[in-house]
Amino acid sequence: MKMKWIIALVATGLFLFALSRLEVGGLAYGFRQMRTGALGLVFALQVVTQLLLALHGYMVARKAGMAVSFWGMLYVNSQGAVVDAITPGVKIGGEIARVVRLKHEAQATGEEAAAVVALQKIYSLGALGVILLPVLGYAMATLPLGVAFFVGAALWLVLLATVVFIPRKVRAWVEKLRPPRLRWMLWVRGVVLSALGHLTRVEKRRGAEVFYWIPPLIIWSLFPLKLYILAVGIYPGASMAHIFAITFVAYMVAMLPIFPGGLGGFEGSMAGLLVAIGFGAGSAVALTLVFRFVTFWFVVGLSLCYIGGRKLGRGKHATK
C-alpha cells in the first residue's frame, strides 16, 4: 500500500520538475510544434487500436463458443472504457462493466463472460511482457527506473509461462483447491477454471495460440508508436527505445488505484521523463497533454458516441 503512494509522489515530483523548467510561452510553443499530419495519423491509429481491441475480444469470445458479434464486442469495450475513465487505476471497474455487458450481449452466464474477459486480459498482459523485455532491456542503462521495470517485465513473462504455456498443470492445481465455502471465493474459482479450460482447448490446435497473440502485440506496439510519431516531429533525435520505455512506465504508474483513469500519475511521469531525456519543458508538457487527449479523452468521447448511437438505433428498431 505504501509503495503505490511513493510511486505517486515520484510521478508528482517529475511533473513539478517539468513545470519548474517551463518558460513563459513554452507550452504554447510546444503545441505549435505539433505537425498536423502527425496528429491526424495518431488519431487514425487510435481508432485502429479500438477496433483491434474489439476484434481480439470477438476472437476470444467466439473461440469460447459465445454468440456475440464484432459490433457487440465493440459495444462491450465502449462501456468498459467509459467506466475505466471514472474509476481509480488498474481498470477493475471497466473489467466488471465488460463482464456484465458481455453477459447480456452473448446471452451467457456471468462465469462464462468473466472467463472470456480474463482470457483477453491474460493475452494482453502476456503480450505486454514480450514487448517490454527487449525495449526496457535496451533502455535500462540510461533510463531512470529501467532496472526495476525490467524486473517487472520478467515477472510478466513468469505469468505468461505459468498460465498460458502450462495451463493444464495450473488447472489441475486449482481443481485441487478447496476454498472456504464462501460464495465469492467459489465464484472466483469457477471463473479461473473456466478460463483455463478455454486455454487448454485453444492449446490443442497447433498454431492457434500464435493467432490469438497477434492483436494484443499490435495494440501494445501502437500505443508507444503514437507517442513516437508526435515526439520525433519535435525532437528528431529522440530514441525510439526511450520513447517506448517512457510510454510503458507512464502507463504502469497510471494503473495505480489512486486517481480516476490514472489522471495525474500518467501525465507527471511522462512529462518528467521526457524532460529528463532532453525534451524542452514546454514540448514535453504539450506532448504529454496531446498524447493523453488522443489515448484517453478521445477514446471516452468515441465510446460515448458509439454507445449513444447504438442505443438510439435499438430504440428506433423497437418502435417499428
PDB file of C-alpha atoms in Angstrom:
ATOM      1  CA  MET A   1       0.000   0.000   0.000  1.00  0.00           C
ATOM      2  CA  LYS A   2       2.808   2.415   0.866  1.00  0.00           C
ATOM      3  CA  MET A   3       4.675   1.660  -2.364  1.00  0.00           C
ATOM      4  CA  LYS A   4       1.916   2.989  -4.620  1.00  0.00           C
ATOM      5  CA  TRP A   5       1.931   6.309  -2.754  1.00  0.00           C
ATOM      6  CA  ILE A   6       5.727   6.500  -3.057  1.00  0.00           C
ATOM      7  CA  ILE A   7       5.435   5.992  -6.822  1.00  0.00           C
ATOM      8  CA  ALA A   8       2.634   8.583  -6.946  1.00  0.00           C
ATOM      9  CA  LEU A   9       4.853  11.092  -5.129  1.00  0.00           C
ATOM     10  CA  VAL A  10       7.701  10.368  -7.558  1.00  0.00           C
ATOM     11  CA  ALA A  11       5.338  10.935 -10.503  1.00  0.00           C
ATOM     12  CA  THR A  12       4.162  14.208  -8.957  1.00  0.00           C
ATOM     13  CA  GLY A  13       7.771  15.255  -8.422  1.00  0.00           C
ATOM     14  CA  LEU A  14       8.582  14.519 -12.065  1.00  0.00           C
ATOM     15  CA  PHE A  15       5.653  16.649 -13.208  1.00  0.00           C
ATOM     16  CA  LEU A  16       6.672  19.510 -10.917  1.00  0.00           C
ATOM     17  CA  PHE A  17      10.223  19.158 -12.247  1.00  0.00           C
ATOM     18  CA  ALA A  18       8.891  19.592 -15.795  1.00  0.00           C
ATOM     19  CA  LEU A  19       6.761  22.572 -14.772  1.00  0.00           C
ATOM     20  CA  SER A  20       9.697  24.214 -12.974  1.00  0.00           C
ATOM     21  CA  ARG A  21      11.558  24.304 -16.275  1.00  0.00           C
ATOM     22  CA  LEU A  22       8.575  25.559 -18.234  1.00  0.00           C
ATOM     23  CA  GLU A  23       9.208  29.068 -19.507  1.00  0.00           C
ATOM     24  CA  VAL A  24       6.510  31.638 -20.244  1.00  0.00           C
ATOM     25  CA  GLY A  25       5.046  30.816 -23.625  1.00  0.00           C
ATOM     26  CA  GLY A  26       6.870  27.478 -23.699  1.00  0.00           C
ATOM     27  CA  LEU A  27       3.675  25.442 -23.588  1.00  0.00           C
ATOM     28  CA  ALA A  28       2.103  27.365 -26.480  1.00  0.00           C
ATOM     29  CA  TYR A  29       5.327  26.909 -28.449  1.00  0.00           C
ATOM     30  CA  GLY A  30       5.185  23.187 -27.701  1.00  0.00           C
ATOM     31  CA  PHE A  31       1.670  22.950 -29.139  1.00  0.00           C
ATOM     32  CA  ARG A  32       2.734  24.879 -32.249  1.00  0.00           C
ATOM     33  CA  GLN A  33       5.465  22.318 -32.877  1.00  0.00           C
ATOM     34  CA  MET A  34       2.859  19.603 -33.413  1.00  0.00           C
ATOM     35  CA  ARG A  35       2.542  18.689 -37.076  1.00  0.00           C
ATOM     36  CA  THR A  36      -0.986  18.432 -38.462  1.00  0.00           C
ATOM     37  CA  GLY A  37      -0.138  15.317 -40.469  1.00  0.00           C
ATOM     38  CA  ALA A  38       1.304  13.582 -37.415  1.00  0.00           C
ATOM     39  CA  LEU A  39      -1.766  14.468 -35.341  1.00  0.00           C
ATOM     40  CA  GLY A  40      -4.098  13.089 -38.000  1.00  0.00           C
ATOM     41  CA  LEU A  41      -2.111   9.850 -38.200  1.00  0.00           C
ATOM     42  CA  VAL A  42      -2.140   9.429 -34.424  1.00  0.00           C
ATOM     43  CA  PHE A  43      -5.917   9.921 -34.224  1.00  0.00           C
ATOM     44  CA  ALA A  44      -6.364   7.365 -37.031  1.00  0.00           C
ATOM     45  CA  LEU A  45      -4.096   4.863 -35.236  1.00  0.00           C
ATOM     46  CA  GLN A  46      -6.157   5.301 -32.072  1.00  0.00           C
ATOM     47  CA  VAL A  47      -9.315   4.360 -33.983  1.00  0.00           C
ATOM     48  CA  VAL A  48      -7.461   1.300 -35.322  1.00  0.00           C
ATOM     49  CA  THR A  49      -6.449   0.435 -31.752  1.00  0.00           C
ATOM     50  CA  GLN A  50     -10.069   0.479 -30.558  1.00  0.00           C
ATOM     51  CA  LEU A  51     -11.150  -1.703 -33.485  1.00  0.00           C
ATOM     52  CA  LEU A  52      -8.330  -4.184 -32.785  1.00  0.00           C
ATOM     53  CA  LEU A  53      -9.377  -4.403 -29.123  1.00  0.00           C
ATOM     54  CA  ALA A  54     -12.898  -5.273 -30.225  1.00  0.00           C
ATOM     55  CA  LEU A  55     -11.574  -7.773 -32.786  1.00  0.00           C
ATOM     56  CA  HIS A  56      -9.451  -9.547 -30.185  1.00  0.00           C
ATOM     57  CA  GLY A  57     -12.355  -9.748 -27.755  1.00  0.00           C
ATOM     58  CA  TYR A  58     -14.556 -11.088 -30.558  1.00  0.00           C
ATOM     59  CA  MET A  59     -11.948 -13.752 -31.438  1.00  0.00           C
ATOM     60  CA  VAL A  60     -11.650 -14.943 -27.835  1.00  0.00           C
ATOM     61  CA  ALA A  61     -15.422 -14.914 -27.264  1.00  0.00           C
ATOM     62  CA  ARG A  62     -16.124 -16.876 -30.452  1.00  0.00           C
ATOM     63  CA  LYS A  63     -13.468 -19.426 -29.533  1.00  0.00           C
ATOM     64  CA  ALA A  64     -15.233 -19.834 -26.194  1.00  0.00           C
ATOM     65  CA  GLY A  65     -18.468 -20.577 -28.066  1.00  0.00           C
ATOM     66  CA  MET A  66     -20.229 -17.265 -27.452  1.00  0.00           C
ATOM     67  CA  ALA A  67     -22.683 -15.886 -29.995  1.00  0.00           C
ATOM     68  CA  VAL A  68     -21.525 -12.285 -29.990  1.00  0.00           C
ATOM     69  CA  SER A  69     -20.905 -10.019 -32.989  1.00  0.00           C
ATOM     70  CA  PHE A  70     -17.880  -7.803 -33.605  1.00  0.00           C
ATOM     71  CA  TRP A  71     -20.058  -4.709 -33.130  1.00  0.00           C
ATOM     72  CA  GLY A  72     -21.456  -6.203 -29.951  1.00  0.00           C
ATOM     73  CA  MET A  73     -17.915  -6.628 -28.607  1.00  0.00           C
ATOM     74  CA  LEU A  74     -17.120  -3.055 -29.625  1.00  0.00           C
ATOM     75  CA  TYR A  75     -20.129  -2.005 -27.546  1.00  0.00           C
ATOM     76  CA  VAL A  76     -18.843  -4.083 -24.606  1.00  0.00           C
ATOM     77  CA  ASN A  77     -15.431  -2.395 -24.819  1.00  0.00           C
ATOM     78  CA  SER A  78     -17.032   1.053 -25.135  1.00  0.00           C
ATOM     79  CA  GLN A  79     -18.943   0.503 -21.900  1.00  0.00           C
ATOM     80  CA  GLY A  80     -15.735  -0.615 -20.219  1.00  0.00           C
ATOM     81  CA  ALA A  81     -13.771   2.396 -21.494  1.00  0.00           C
ATOM     82  CA  VAL A  82     -16.300   4.840 -20.030  1.00  0.00           C
ATOM     83  CA  VAL A  83     -16.290   3.082 -16.644  1.00  0.00           C
ATOM     84  CA  ASP A  84     -12.464   2.939 -16.706  1.00  0.00           C
ATOM     85  CA  ALA A  85     -12.432   6.737 -17.016  1.00  0.00           C
ATOM     86  CA  ILE A  86     -14.346   7.243 -13.762  1.00  0.00           C
ATOM     87  CA  THR A  87     -12.786   4.517 -11.595  1.00  0.00           C
ATOM     88  CA  PRO A  88      -9.333   4.703  -9.953  1.00  0.00           C
ATOM     89  CA  GLY A  89      -6.449   2.826 -11.608  1.00  0.00           C
ATOM     90  CA  VAL A  90      -5.973  -0.832 -12.604  1.00  0.00           C
ATOM     91  CA  LYS A  91      -9.204  -0.838 -14.684  1.00  0.00           C
ATOM     92  CA  ILE A  92     -11.099  -3.088 -12.276  1.00  0.00           C
ATOM     93  CA  GLY A  93     -14.343  -1.168 -12.732  1.00  0.00           C
ATOM     94  CA  GLY A  94     -14.025  -1.348 -16.503  1.00  0.00           C
ATOM     95  CA  GLU A  95     -13.482  -5.108 -16.449  1.00  0.00           C
ATOM     96  CA  ILE A  96     -16.584  -5.630 -14.316  1.00  0.00           C
ATOM     97  CA  ALA A  97     -18.588  -3.482 -16.726  1.00  0.00           C
ATOM     98  CA  ARG A  98     -17.302  -5.576 -19.650  1.00  0.00           C
ATOM     99  CA  VAL A  99     -18.336  -8.799 -17.913  1.00  0.00           C
ATOM    100  CA  VAL A 100     -21.848  -7.503 -17.220  1.00  0.00           C
ATOM    101  CA  ARG A 101     -22.309  -6.142 -20.751  1.00  0.00           C
ATOM    102  CA  LEU A 102     -20.879  -9.274 -22.415  1.00  0.00           C
ATOM    103  CA  LYS A 103     -23.217 -11.449 -20.361  1.00  0.00           C
ATOM    104  CA  HIS A 104     -26.210  -9.643 -21.894  1.00  0.00           C
ATOM    105  CA  GLU A 105     -24.786  -9.296 -25.413  1.00  0.00           C
ATOM    106  CA  ALA A 106     -23.918 -13.002 -25.714  1.00  0.00           C
ATOM    107  CA  GLN A 107     -26.748 -14.338 -23.562  1.00  0.00           C
ATOM    108  CA  ALA A 108     -24.126 -16.133 -21.485  1.00  0.00           C
ATOM    109  CA  THR A 109     -23.652 -16.844 -17.803  1.00  0.00           C
ATOM    110  CA  GLY A 110     -21.689 -14.435 -15.642  1.00  0.00           C
ATOM    111  CA  GLU A 111     -18.978 -17.070 -15.183  1.00  0.00           C
ATOM    112  CA  GLU A 112     -18.591 -17.565 -18.950  1.00  0.00           C
ATOM    113  CA  ALA A 113     -18.428 -13.817 -19.580  1.00  0.00           C
ATOM    114  CA  ALA A 114     -15.867 -13.332 -16.797  1.00  0.00           C
ATOM    115  CA  ALA A 115     -13.770 -16.177 -18.213  1.00  0.00           C
ATOM    116  CA  VAL A 116     -13.637 -14.517 -21.656  1.00  0.00           C
ATOM    117  CA  VAL A 117     -12.654 -11.138 -20.173  1.00  0.00           C
ATOM    118  CA  ALA A 118      -9.999 -12.886 -18.054  1.00  0.00           C
ATOM    119  CA  LEU A 119      -8.672 -14.713 -21.121  1.00  0.00           C
ATOM    120  CA  GLN A 120      -8.376 -11.493 -23.087  1.00  0.00           C
ATOM    121  CA  LYS A 121      -6.518  -9.900 -20.174  1.00  0.00           C
ATOM    122  CA  ILE A 122      -4.105 -12.852 -19.981  1.00  0.00           C
ATOM    123  CA  TYR A 123      -3.231 -12.491 -23.655  1.00  0.00           C
ATOM    124  CA  SER A 124      -2.866  -8.712 -23.249  1.00  0.00           C
ATOM    125  CA  LEU A 125      -0.566  -8.869 -20.213  1.00  0.00           C
ATOM    126  CA  GLY A 126       1.498 -11.627 -21.769  1.00  0.00           C
ATOM    127  CA  ALA A 127       1.981  -9.584 -24.944  1.00  0.00           C
ATOM    128  CA  LEU A 128       2.997  -6.592 -22.824  1.00  0.00           C
ATOM    129  CA  GLY A 129       5.681  -8.685 -21.164  1.00  0.00           C
ATOM    130  CA  VAL A 130       7.062  -9.850 -24.504  1.00  0.00           C
ATOM    131  CA  ILE A 131       7.347  -6.252 -25.745  1.00  0.00           C
ATOM    132  CA  LEU A 132       8.757  -4.861 -22.502  1.00  0.00           C
ATOM    133  CA  LEU A 133      11.720  -7.227 -22.337  1.00  0.00           C
ATOM    134  CA  PRO A 134      13.651  -6.010 -25.416  1.00  0.00           C
ATOM    135  CA  VAL A 135      12.577  -2.374 -25.086  1.00  0.00           C
ATOM    136  CA  LEU A 136      13.442  -1.955 -21.423  1.00  0.00           C
ATOM    137  CA  GLY A 137      16.416  -4.265 -21.727  1.00  0.00           C
ATOM    138  CA  TYR A 138      17.947  -1.755 -24.174  1.00  0.00           C
ATOM    139  CA  ALA A 139      16.878   1.352 -22.248  1.00  0.00           C
ATOM    140  CA  MET A 140      17.575   0.274 -18.646  1.00  0.00           C
ATOM    141  CA  ALA A 141      21.175   1.503 -18.682  1.00  0.00           C
ATOM    142  CA  THR A 142      20.190   5.110 -19.421  1.00  0.00           C
ATOM    143  CA  LEU A 143      16.555   5.457 -18.322  1.00  0.00           C
ATOM    144  CA  PRO A 144      15.583   6.083 -14.674  1.00  0.00           C
ATOM    145  CA  LEU A 145      13.879   3.078 -13.052  1.00  0.00           C
ATOM    146  CA  GLY A 146      14.838   0.951 -16.045  1.00  0.00           C
ATOM    147  CA  VAL A 147      16.160  -1.939 -13.945  1.00  0.00           C
ATOM    148  CA  ALA A 148      13.024  -2.031 -11.796  1.00  0.00           C
ATOM    149  CA  PHE A 149      10.729  -2.175 -14.812  1.00  0.00           C
ATOM    150  CA  PHE A 150      12.953  -4.774 -16.454  1.00  0.00           C
ATOM    151  CA  VAL A 151      12.323  -6.985 -13.422  1.00  0.00           C
ATOM    152  CA  GLY A 152       8.615  -6.206 -13.768  1.00  0.00           C
ATOM    153  CA  ALA A 153       8.712  -7.343 -17.405  1.00  0.00           C
ATOM    154  CA  ALA A 154      10.357 -10.592 -16.329  1.00  0.00           C
ATOM    155  CA  LEU A 155       7.508 -11.135 -13.875  1.00  0.00           C
ATOM    156  CA  TRP A 156       5.002 -10.696 -16.723  1.00  0.00           C
ATOM    157  CA  LEU A 157       6.816 -13.482 -18.559  1.00  0.00           C
ATOM    158  CA  VAL A 158       6.568 -15.703 -15.475  1.00  0.00           C
ATOM    159  CA  LEU A 159       2.804 -15.101 -15.533  1.00  0.00           C
ATOM    160  CA  LEU A 160       2.753 -15.867 -19.248  1.00  0.00           C
ATOM    161  CA  ALA A 161       4.655 -19.152 -18.840  1.00  0.00           C
ATOM    162  CA  THR A 162       2.612 -20.222 -15.814  1.00  0.00           C
ATOM    163  CA  VAL A 163      -0.864 -19.550 -17.165  1.00  0.00           C
ATOM    164  CA  VAL A 164      -0.514 -19.949 -20.942  1.00  0.00           C
ATOM    165  CA  PHE A 165       2.209 -22.466 -21.672  1.00  0.00           C
ATOM    166  CA  ILE A 166       1.280 -24.933 -18.908  1.00  0.00           C
ATOM    167  CA  PRO A 167      -2.471 -24.307 -18.386  1.00  0.00           C
ATOM    168  CA  ARG A 168      -3.228 -27.985 -17.795  1.00  0.00           C
ATOM    169  CA  LYS A 169      -0.938 -28.129 -14.761  1.00  0.00           C
ATOM    170  CA  VAL A 170      -2.344 -24.890 -13.377  1.00  0.00           C
ATOM    171  CA  ARG A 171      -5.904 -26.122 -13.944  1.00  0.00           C
ATOM    172  CA  ALA A 172      -5.142 -29.384 -12.102  1.00  0.00           C
ATOM    173  CA  TRP A 173      -3.693 -27.401  -9.197  1.00  0.00           C
ATOM    174  CA  VAL A 174      -6.731 -25.078  -8.998  1.00  0.00           C
ATOM    175  CA  GLU A 175      -9.114 -28.046  -9.131  1.00  0.00           C
ATOM    176  CA  LYS A 176      -7.433 -29.496  -6.039  1.00  0.00           C
ATOM    177  CA  LEU A 177      -8.029 -26.308  -4.067  1.00  0.00           C
ATOM    178  CA  ARG A 178     -10.845 -26.461  -1.570  1.00  0.00           C
ATOM    179  CA  PRO A 179     -11.524 -22.852  -0.540  1.00  0.00           C
ATOM    180  CA  PRO A 180     -13.921 -21.971   2.280  1.00  0.00           C
ATOM    181  CA  ARG A 181     -17.472 -22.253   1.016  1.00  0.00           C
ATOM    182  CA  LEU A 182     -17.890 -18.525   0.594  1.00  0.00           C
ATOM    183  CA  ARG A 183     -19.940 -17.586  -2.438  1.00  0.00           C
ATOM    184  CA  TRP A 184     -17.452 -15.115  -3.903  1.00  0.00           C
ATOM    185  CA  MET A 185     -14.469 -17.463  -3.460  1.00  0.00           C
ATOM    186  CA  LEU A 186     -16.300 -20.306  -5.178  1.00  0.00           C
ATOM    187  CA  TRP A 187     -17.265 -17.915  -7.991  1.00  0.00           C
ATOM    188  CA  VAL A 188     -13.641 -16.803  -8.465  1.00  0.00           C
ATOM    189  CA  ARG A 189     -12.504 -20.449  -8.510  1.00  0.00           C
ATOM    190  CA  GLY A 190     -15.136 -21.244 -11.137  1.00  0.00           C
ATOM    191  CA  VAL A 191     -14.041 -18.302 -13.312  1.00  0.00           C
ATOM    192  CA  VAL A 192     -10.373 -19.349 -13.116  1.00  0.00           C
ATOM    193  CA  LEU A 193     -11.200 -22.952 -14.022  1.00  0.00           C
ATOM    194  CA  SER A 194     -13.403 -21.827 -16.899  1.00  0.00           C
ATOM    195  CA  ALA A 195     -10.706 -19.515 -18.315  1.00  0.00           C
ATOM    196  CA  LEU A 196      -8.025 -22.218 -18.016  1.00  0.00           C
ATOM    197  CA  GLY A 197     -10.389 -24.703 -19.638  1.00  0.00           C
ATOM    198  CA  HIS A 198     -10.719 -22.434 -22.665  1.00  0.00           C
ATOM    199  CA  LEU A 199      -6.939 -22.051 -22.797  1.00  0.00           C
ATOM    200  CA  THR A 200      -6.373 -25.811 -22.839  1.00  0.00           C
ATOM    201  CA  ARG A 201      -8.863 -26.152 -25.710  1.00  0.00           C
ATOM    202  CA  VAL A 202      -7.078 -23.443 -27.701  1.00  0.00           C
ATOM    203  CA  GLU A 203      -3.735 -25.098 -26.963  1.00  0.00           C
ATOM    204  CA  LYS A 204      -4.852 -28.335 -28.658  1.00  0.00           C
ATOM    205  CA  ARG A 205      -4.890 -26.621 -32.061  1.00  0.00           C
ATOM    206  CA  ARG A 206      -1.411 -26.112 -33.484  1.00  0.00           C
ATOM    207  CA  GLY A 207      -0.770 -22.509 -34.458  1.00  0.00           C
ATOM    208  CA  ALA A 208      -3.983 -21.279 -32.849  1.00  0.00           C
ATOM    209  CA  GLU A 209      -2.142 -19.863 -29.848  1.00  0.00           C
ATOM    210  CA  VAL A 210       0.023 -17.609 -32.039  1.00  0.00           C
ATOM    211  CA  PHE A 211      -3.100 -16.389 -33.805  1.00  0.00           C
ATOM    212  CA  TYR A 212      -4.537 -15.055 -30.534  1.00  0.00           C
ATOM    213  CA  TRP A 213      -1.330 -13.196 -29.631  1.00  0.00           C
ATOM    214  CA  ILE A 214      -1.226 -11.106 -32.806  1.00  0.00           C
ATOM    215  CA  PRO A 215      -3.875  -8.427 -31.958  1.00  0.00           C
ATOM    216  CA  PRO A 216      -2.562  -7.631 -28.431  1.00  0.00           C
ATOM    217  CA  LEU A 217       1.019  -7.466 -29.720  1.00  0.00           C
ATOM    218  CA  ILE A 218      -0.053  -4.958 -32.370  1.00  0.00           C
ATOM    219  CA  ILE A 219      -2.147  -2.981 -29.862  1.00  0.00           C
ATOM    220  CA  TRP A 220       0.707  -2.642 -27.351  1.00  0.00           C
ATOM    221  CA  SER A 221       3.123  -1.693 -30.146  1.00  0.00           C
ATOM    222  CA  LEU A 222       0.766   1.002 -31.455  1.00  0.00           C
ATOM    223  CA  PHE A 223       0.466   2.629 -28.024  1.00  0.00           C
ATOM    224  CA  PRO A 224       4.085   3.951 -27.817  1.00  0.00           C
ATOM    225  CA  LEU A 225       4.343   4.275 -31.609  1.00  0.00           C
ATOM    226  CA  LYS A 226       1.735   7.060 -31.443  1.00  0.00           C
ATOM    227  CA  LEU A 227       3.881   8.959 -28.947  1.00  0.00           C
ATOM    228  CA  TYR A 228       6.987   8.440 -31.086  1.00  0.00           C
ATOM    229  CA  ILE A 229       5.229   9.820 -34.192  1.00  0.00           C
ATOM    230  CA  LEU A 230       4.417  13.002 -32.262  1.00  0.00           C
ATOM    231  CA  ALA A 231       7.783  13.181 -30.484  1.00  0.00           C
ATOM    232  CA  VAL A 232      10.058  12.756 -33.499  1.00  0.00           C
ATOM    233  CA  GLY A 233       8.492  15.809 -35.145  1.00  0.00           C
ATOM    234  CA  ILE A 234       9.514  17.908 -32.146  1.00  0.00           C
ATOM    235  CA  TYR A 235      12.820  16.268 -31.285  1.00  0.00           C
ATOM    236  CA  PRO A 236      14.247  14.332 -34.280  1.00  0.00           C
ATOM    237  CA  GLY A 237      16.991  12.839 -32.116  1.00  0.00           C
ATOM    238  CA  ALA A 238      14.539  11.061 -29.809  1.00  0.00           C
ATOM    239  CA  SER A 239      15.367   7.400 -29.198  1.00  0.00           C
ATOM    240  CA  MET A 240      12.546   5.032 -30.113  1.00  0.00           C
ATOM    241  CA  ALA A 241      13.522   2.666 -27.284  1.00  0.00           C
ATOM    242  CA  HIS A 242      13.407   5.503 -24.737  1.00  0.00           C
ATOM    243  CA  ILE A 243      10.039   6.729 -26.028  1.00  0.00           C
ATOM    244  CA  PHE A 244       8.645   3.193 -25.835  1.00  0.00           C
ATOM    245  CA  ALA A 245      10.001   2.715 -22.302  1.00  0.00           C
ATOM    246  CA  ILE A 246       8.660   6.081 -21.095  1.00  0.00           C
ATOM    247  CA  THR A 247       5.222   5.254 -22.500  1.00  0.00           C
ATOM    248  CA  PHE A 248       5.043   1.958 -20.622  1.00  0.00           C
ATOM    249  CA  VAL A 249       6.413   3.472 -17.396  1.00  0.00           C
ATOM    250  CA  ALA A 250       3.687   6.153 -17.538  1.00  0.00           C
ATOM    251  CA  TYR A 251       1.053   3.516 -18.265  1.00  0.00           C
ATOM    252  CA  MET A 252       2.131   1.393 -15.284  1.00  0.00           C
ATOM    253  CA  VAL A 253       2.002   4.413 -12.972  1.00  0.00           C
ATOM    254  CA  ALA A 254      -1.476   5.184 -14.324  1.00  0.00           C
ATOM    255  CA  MET A 255      -2.596   1.686 -13.270  1.00  0.00           C
ATOM    256  CA  LEU A 256      -2.123   2.574  -9.598  1.00  0.00           C
ATOM    257  CA  PRO A 257      -5.575   2.830  -7.941  1.00  0.00           C
ATOM    258  CA  ILE A 258      -5.226   6.447  -6.811  1.00  0.00           C
ATOM    259  CA  PHE A 259      -6.886   8.756  -9.338  1.00  0.00           C
ATOM    260  CA  PRO A 260      -9.761   8.071 -11.763  1.00  0.00           C
ATOM    261  CA  GLY A 261      -8.421   6.905 -15.132  1.00  0.00           C
ATOM    262  CA  GLY A 262      -4.854   7.241 -13.833  1.00  0.00           C
ATOM    263  CA  LEU A 263      -5.070  11.023 -14.263  1.00  0.00           C
ATOM    264  CA  GLY A 264      -2.118  12.884 -12.775  1.00  0.00           C
ATOM    265  CA  GLY A 265       0.249   9.970 -12.386  1.00  0.00           C
ATOM    266  CA  PHE A 266       0.390   9.335 -16.137  1.00  0.00           C
ATOM    267  CA  GLU A 267       0.994  12.975 -17.040  1.00  0.00           C
ATOM    268  CA  GLY A 268       3.522  13.526 -14.268  1.00  0.00           C
ATOM    269  CA  SER A 269       5.720  10.548 -15.046  1.00  0.00           C
ATOM    270  CA  MET A 270       5.621  11.037 -18.827  1.00  0.00           C
ATOM    271  CA  ALA A 271       6.343  14.785 -18.833  1.00  0.00           C
ATOM    272  CA  GLY A 272       9.139  14.495 -16.276  1.00  0.00           C
ATOM    273  CA  LEU A 273      10.859  11.624 -18.059  1.00  0.00           C
ATOM    274  CA  LEU A 274      10.609  13.391 -21.437  1.00  0.00           C
ATOM    275  CA  VAL A 275      12.396  16.394 -19.942  1.00  0.00           C
ATOM    276  CA  ALA A 276      14.977  14.041 -18.425  1.00  0.00           C
ATOM    277  CA  ILE A 277      15.939  12.660 -21.862  1.00  0.00           C
ATOM    278  CA  GLY A 278      16.328  16.074 -23.481  1.00  0.00           C
ATOM    279  CA  PHE A 279      12.908  17.488 -24.414  1.00  0.00           C
ATOM    280  CA  GLY A 280      12.189  21.120 -23.616  1.00  0.00           C
ATOM    281  CA  ALA A 281       9.734  21.556 -20.760  1.00  0.00           C
ATOM    282  CA  GLY A 282       7.090  23.191 -22.966  1.00  0.00           C
ATOM    283  CA  SER A 283       7.406  20.494 -25.618  1.00  0.00           C
ATOM    284  CA  ALA A 284       7.300  17.709 -23.007  1.00  0.00           C
ATOM    285  CA  VAL A 285       4.130  19.013 -21.317  1.00  0.00           C
ATOM    286  CA  ALA A 286       2.416  19.767 -24.647  1.00  0.00           C
ATOM    287  CA  LEU A 287       3.345  16.332 -25.993  1.00  0.00           C
ATOM    288  CA  THR A 288       2.041  14.633 -22.858  1.00  0.00           C
ATOM    289  CA  LEU A 289      -1.266  16.522 -22.917  1.00  0.00           C
ATOM    290  CA  VAL A 290      -1.883  15.844 -26.618  1.00  0.00           C
ATOM    291  CA  PHE A 291      -0.987  12.165 -26.258  1.00  0.00           C
ATOM    292  CA  ARG A 292      -3.239  11.834 -23.214  1.00  0.00           C
ATOM    293  CA  PHE A 293      -6.090  13.505 -25.061  1.00  0.00           C
ATOM    294  CA  VAL A 294      -5.787  11.094 -28.001  1.00  0.00           C
ATOM    295  CA  THR A 295      -5.445   7.901 -25.937  1.00  0.00           C
ATOM    296  CA  PHE A 296      -7.894   8.801 -23.139  1.00  0.00           C
ATOM    297  CA  TRP A 297     -10.378  11.602 -23.722  1.00  0.00           C
ATOM    298  CA  PHE A 298     -10.773  10.907 -27.438  1.00  0.00           C
ATOM    299  CA  VAL A 299     -11.460   7.240 -26.622  1.00  0.00           C
ATOM    300  CA  VAL A 300     -14.037   8.188 -23.988  1.00  0.00           C
ATOM    301  CA  GLY A 301     -15.737  10.529 -26.471  1.00  0.00           C
ATOM    302  CA  LEU A 302     -15.777   7.880 -29.204  1.00  0.00           C
ATOM    303  CA  SER A 303     -17.160   5.324 -26.749  1.00  0.00           C
ATOM    304  CA  LEU A 304     -19.953   7.616 -25.593  1.00  0.00           C
ATOM    305  CA  CYS A 305     -20.876   8.386 -29.210  1.00  0.00           C
ATOM    306  CA  TYR A 306     -20.980   4.700 -30.116  1.00  0.00           C
ATOM    307  CA  ILE A 307     -22.997   3.795 -27.011  1.00  0.00           C
ATOM    308  CA  GLY A 308     -25.462   6.620 -27.716  1.00  0.00           C
ATOM    309  CA  GLY A 309     -25.736   5.728 -31.402  1.00  0.00           C
ATOM    310  CA  ARG A 310     -26.308   2.039 -30.670  1.00  0.00           C
ATOM    311  CA  LYS A 311     -28.981   2.755 -28.065  1.00  0.00           C
ATOM    312  CA  LEU A 312     -30.666   5.221 -30.413  1.00  0.00           C
ATOM    313  CA  GLY A 313     -30.617   2.648 -33.187  1.00  0.00           C
ATOM    314  CA  ARG A 314     -32.104  -0.008 -30.925  1.00  0.00           C
ATOM    315  CA  GLY A 315     -34.779   2.431 -29.789  1.00  0.00           C
ATOM    316  CA  LYS A 316     -35.825   3.177 -33.380  1.00  0.00           C
ATOM    317  CA  HIS A 317     -35.830  -0.525 -34.221  1.00  0.00           C
ATOM    318  CA  ALA A 318     -38.030  -1.270 -31.195  1.00  0.00           C
ATOM    319  CA  THR A 319     -40.647   1.323 -32.216  1.00  0.00           C
ATOM    320  CA  LYS A 320     -41.085  -0.145 -35.694  1.00  0.00           C
TER     321      LYS A 320
END
